mmCIF file of C-alpha atoms in Angstrom:
data_model
loop_
_atom_site.group_PDB
_atom_site.id
_atom_site.type_symbol
_atom_site.label_atom_id
_atom_site.label_comp_id
_atom_site.label_asym_id
_atom_site.label_seq_id
_atom_site.Cartn_x
_atom_site.Cartn_y
_atom_site.Cartn_z
ATOM 1 C CA MET W 1 158.601 245.844 56.951
ATOM 2 C CA VAL W 2 159.260 243.766 60.061
ATOM 3 C CA THR W 3 158.236 240.347 61.321
ATOM 4 C CA ILE W 4 157.445 239.538 64.931
ATOM 5 C CA GLY W 5 156.105 236.655 66.990
ATOM 6 C CA VAL W 6 154.517 236.288 70.418
ATOM 7 C CA TYR W 7 156.797 233.876 72.244
ATOM 8 C CA GLY W 8 159.393 235.492 74.453
ATOM 9 C CA PHE W 9 157.602 238.830 74.705
ATOM 10 C CA THR W 10 155.505 240.470 77.367
ATOM 11 C CA VAL W 11 152.842 242.804 76.063
ATOM 12 C CA GLY W 12 154.921 245.806 77.121
ATOM 13 C CA ALA W 13 158.091 244.572 75.434
ATOM 14 C CA PHE W 14 156.090 243.627 72.327
ATOM 15 C CA LEU W 15 154.557 247.094 72.021
ATOM 16 C CA ASP W 16 157.889 248.774 72.780
ATOM 17 C CA LYS W 17 159.551 246.761 70.008
ATOM 18 C CA LEU W 18 156.812 247.711 67.517
ATOM 19 C CA THR W 19 156.743 251.391 68.413
ATOM 20 C CA GLY W 20 160.546 251.529 68.398
ATOM 21 C CA GLU W 21 160.467 250.349 64.779
ATOM 22 C CA GLY W 22 157.762 252.835 63.798
ATOM 23 C CA VAL W 23 155.144 250.165 63.132
ATOM 24 C CA GLY W 24 151.819 251.663 62.122
ATOM 25 C CA LEU W 25 150.022 248.493 61.020
ATOM 26 C CA LEU W 26 150.220 244.892 62.216
ATOM 27 C CA LEU W 27 149.140 242.165 59.809
ATOM 28 C CA ASP W 28 147.995 239.139 61.810
ATOM 29 C CA LEU W 29 148.769 236.005 59.787
ATOM 30 C CA ARG W 30 147.233 233.518 62.226
ATOM 31 C CA GLN W 31 144.293 231.285 61.420
ATOM 32 C CA ARG W 32 143.095 231.077 65.004
ATOM 33 C CA ARG W 33 143.924 234.299 66.743
ATOM 34 C CA GLY W 34 144.531 232.913 70.194
ATOM 35 C CA VAL W 35 147.507 231.736 72.215
ATOM 36 C CA ARG W 36 147.246 229.172 74.987
ATOM 37 C CA GLY W 37 148.488 229.874 78.473
ATOM 38 C CA PRO W 38 148.358 232.849 80.800
ATOM 39 C CA ASP W 39 151.777 234.212 79.786
ATOM 40 C CA TYR W 40 150.532 235.015 76.314
ATOM 41 C CA SER W 41 146.843 235.769 76.833
ATOM 42 C CA TRP W 42 147.637 239.364 75.836
ATOM 43 C CA ALA W 43 148.105 238.088 72.265
ATOM 44 C CA ASN W 44 144.542 236.799 71.955
ATOM 45 C CA SER W 45 142.807 238.799 69.261
ATOM 46 C CA ALA W 46 140.562 241.159 71.236
ATOM 47 C CA ARG W 47 143.218 241.932 73.866
ATOM 48 C CA LEU W 48 145.902 242.381 71.239
ATOM 49 C CA GLN W 49 143.730 244.728 69.196
ATOM 50 C CA ARG W 50 142.980 246.847 72.287
ATOM 51 C CA ALA W 51 146.685 247.044 73.179
ATOM 52 C CA LEU W 52 147.633 247.960 69.611
ATOM 53 C CA ALA W 53 144.939 250.627 69.433
ATOM 54 C CA ALA W 54 146.193 252.158 72.681
ATOM 55 C CA ALA W 55 149.677 252.301 71.088
ATOM 56 C CA ASP W 56 148.204 253.849 67.910
ATOM 57 C CA ILE W 57 149.032 250.789 65.797
ATOM 58 C CA GLY W 58 146.492 249.537 63.277
ATOM 59 C CA TYR W 59 145.457 245.902 63.014
ATOM 60 C CA ARG W 60 144.394 243.736 60.085
ATOM 61 C CA HIS W 61 143.719 240.013 60.069
ATOM 62 C CA VAL W 62 144.944 238.432 56.818
ATOM 63 C CA LYS W 63 143.439 235.001 57.315
ATOM 64 C CA GLU W 64 144.061 234.093 53.673
ATOM 65 C CA LEU W 65 147.794 233.906 54.487
ATOM 66 C CA ALA W 66 147.272 231.674 57.519
ATOM 67 C CA PRO W 67 148.202 228.015 57.252
ATOM 68 C CA THR W 68 145.302 225.589 57.149
ATOM 69 C CA THR W 69 144.615 223.213 60.017
ATOM 70 C CA GLU W 70 145.925 220.379 57.839
ATOM 71 C CA LEU W 71 149.219 222.192 57.243
ATOM 72 C CA ARG W 72 149.610 223.015 60.932
ATOM 73 C CA ARG W 73 149.068 219.340 61.765
ATOM 74 C CA LEU W 74 151.729 218.365 59.228
ATOM 75 C CA GLN W 75 154.182 220.679 61.026
ATOM 76 C CA TYR W 76 153.161 219.330 64.443
ATOM 77 C CA ARG W 77 153.857 215.772 63.263
ATOM 78 C CA GLU W 78 157.334 216.837 62.163
ATOM 79 C CA ASP W 79 157.850 218.625 65.488
ATOM 80 C CA ASP W 80 156.878 215.405 67.303
ATOM 81 C CA ARG W 81 159.225 213.370 65.090
ATOM 82 C CA GLN W 82 162.085 215.726 65.964
ATOM 83 C CA GLY W 83 161.084 215.948 69.626
ATOM 84 C CA VAL W 84 160.591 219.710 69.626
ATOM 85 C CA GLY W 85 157.676 221.755 70.876
ATOM 86 C CA LYS W 86 155.971 224.544 68.999
ATOM 87 C CA ARG W 87 157.508 227.107 71.330
ATOM 88 C CA ASN W 88 161.068 225.948 70.690
ATOM 89 C CA ARG W 89 160.905 224.988 66.996
ATOM 90 C CA ILE W 90 163.781 226.487 65.021
ATOM 91 C CA ALA W 91 162.825 225.572 61.447
ATOM 92 C CA LEU W 92 159.861 224.666 59.298
ATOM 93 C CA ALA W 93 159.447 221.178 57.869
ATOM 94 C CA SER W 94 160.398 221.210 54.193
ATOM 95 C CA GLU W 95 157.074 219.621 53.188
ATOM 96 C CA TYR W 96 155.199 222.265 55.184
ATOM 97 C CA ALA W 97 157.145 225.101 53.526
ATOM 98 C CA GLU W 98 156.640 223.628 50.050
ATOM 99 C CA ARG W 99 152.911 223.045 50.535
ATOM 100 C CA TYR W 100 152.312 226.411 52.251
ATOM 101 C CA THR W 101 154.019 228.130 49.331
ATOM 102 C CA ARG W 102 152.091 226.170 46.693
ATOM 103 C CA GLU W 103 148.679 226.066 48.387
ATOM 104 C CA ILE W 104 148.505 229.444 50.124
ATOM 105 C CA LEU W 105 151.230 231.881 49.150
ATOM 106 C CA ASP W 106 151.323 231.303 45.383
ATOM 107 C CA PRO W 107 147.566 231.816 44.832
ATOM 108 C CA PHE W 108 147.414 234.870 47.140
ATOM 109 C CA ASP W 109 147.545 238.278 45.444
ATOM 110 C CA LEU W 110 150.446 239.857 47.331
ATOM 111 C CA GLY W 111 150.519 242.731 44.841
ATOM 112 C CA ALA W 112 147.021 243.792 45.877
ATOM 113 C CA LEU W 113 148.003 243.594 49.551
ATOM 114 C CA VAL W 114 151.171 245.632 48.984
ATOM 115 C CA ALA W 115 149.162 248.265 47.081
ATOM 116 C CA GLU W 116 146.835 248.668 50.066
ATOM 117 C CA LEU W 117 149.590 249.081 52.654
ATOM 118 C CA PRO W 118 150.249 252.529 54.074
ATOM 119 C CA SER W 119 153.530 254.019 52.903
ATOM 120 C CA ASP W 120 154.046 256.320 55.881
ATOM 121 C CA SER W 121 154.892 253.685 58.507
ATOM 122 C CA THR W 122 156.448 250.286 59.014
ATOM 123 C CA ILE W 123 154.281 247.184 58.561
ATOM 124 C CA ALA W 124 154.620 244.150 60.851
ATOM 125 C CA LEU W 125 153.929 240.554 59.806
ATOM 126 C CA PHE W 126 152.758 238.791 62.944
ATOM 127 C CA CYS W 127 152.323 235.205 64.121
ATOM 128 C CA VAL W 128 153.224 233.310 67.287
ATOM 129 C CA GLU W 129 156.604 231.633 66.852
ATOM 130 C CA ARG W 130 159.570 233.472 68.348
ATOM 131 C CA ASP W 131 161.920 232.775 65.453
ATOM 132 C CA PRO W 132 160.782 233.687 61.949
ATOM 133 C CA GLU W 133 162.564 230.630 60.521
ATOM 134 C CA ALA W 134 160.104 228.486 62.479
ATOM 135 C CA CYS W 135 157.047 230.300 61.115
ATOM 136 C CA HIS W 136 155.210 230.762 57.846
ATOM 137 C CA ARG W 137 155.635 234.534 58.197
ATOM 138 C CA SER W 138 159.234 234.021 57.019
ATOM 139 C CA LEU W 139 157.910 232.613 53.730
ATOM 140 C CA VAL W 140 155.627 235.619 53.262
ATOM 141 C CA ALA W 141 158.432 238.014 54.190
ATOM 142 C CA GLU W 142 160.854 236.406 51.745
ATOM 143 C CA ARG W 143 158.307 236.674 48.931
ATOM 144 C CA LEU W 144 157.694 240.349 49.758
ATOM 145 C CA ARG W 145 161.447 240.965 49.754
ATOM 146 C CA SER W 146 162.208 239.079 46.549
ATOM 147 C CA GLU W 147 159.203 240.158 44.457
ATOM 148 C CA TYR W 148 158.499 243.650 45.792
ATOM 149 C CA GLY W 149 161.899 244.750 47.080
ATOM 150 C CA LEU W 150 160.617 245.355 50.584
ATOM 151 C CA PRO W 151 163.387 245.316 53.180
ATOM 152 C CA ILE W 152 162.583 242.951 56.032
ATOM 153 C CA THR W 153 163.788 243.109 59.628
ATOM 154 C CA ASN W 154 163.008 240.206 61.967
ATOM 155 C CA LEU W 155 162.215 241.427 65.483
ATOM 156 C CA ARG W 156 163.018 239.113 68.380
ATOM 157 C CA PRO W 157 162.690 239.430 72.137
ATOM 158 C CA GLY W 158 165.559 240.930 74.062
#
């Protein structure tokens, strides 16, 4: 299993990174499947799904693992307090991580998701932040590693 974000990638580099890791299925963990700005318009849901299909990579939206609007706002307030922008955040707020875990991750049936995953290719957990430590996907990945023994590789641009 791998994790990957949008920021720092072009569509070509993103697809190259996924195919280089043997990714066969991308799990989109975003609530709203869009990214602002022309540099990342390729990551908007319909465009992303077309690009993935052309690269023979499956797509599944797992909205149940997306943070709520309220949780995202909590993180944005902490970002503002620290003077960092979403695109250069390096860590999650501790309250955000605690609440995401309690409110979203704990009630979600990861076992059922794992049972449905194909075993013949790598799976990618996907959101927007460049660094997994700044994104809820790191919390999902850690749970998959600790409870299901899935090895996790974090993919970054470059």
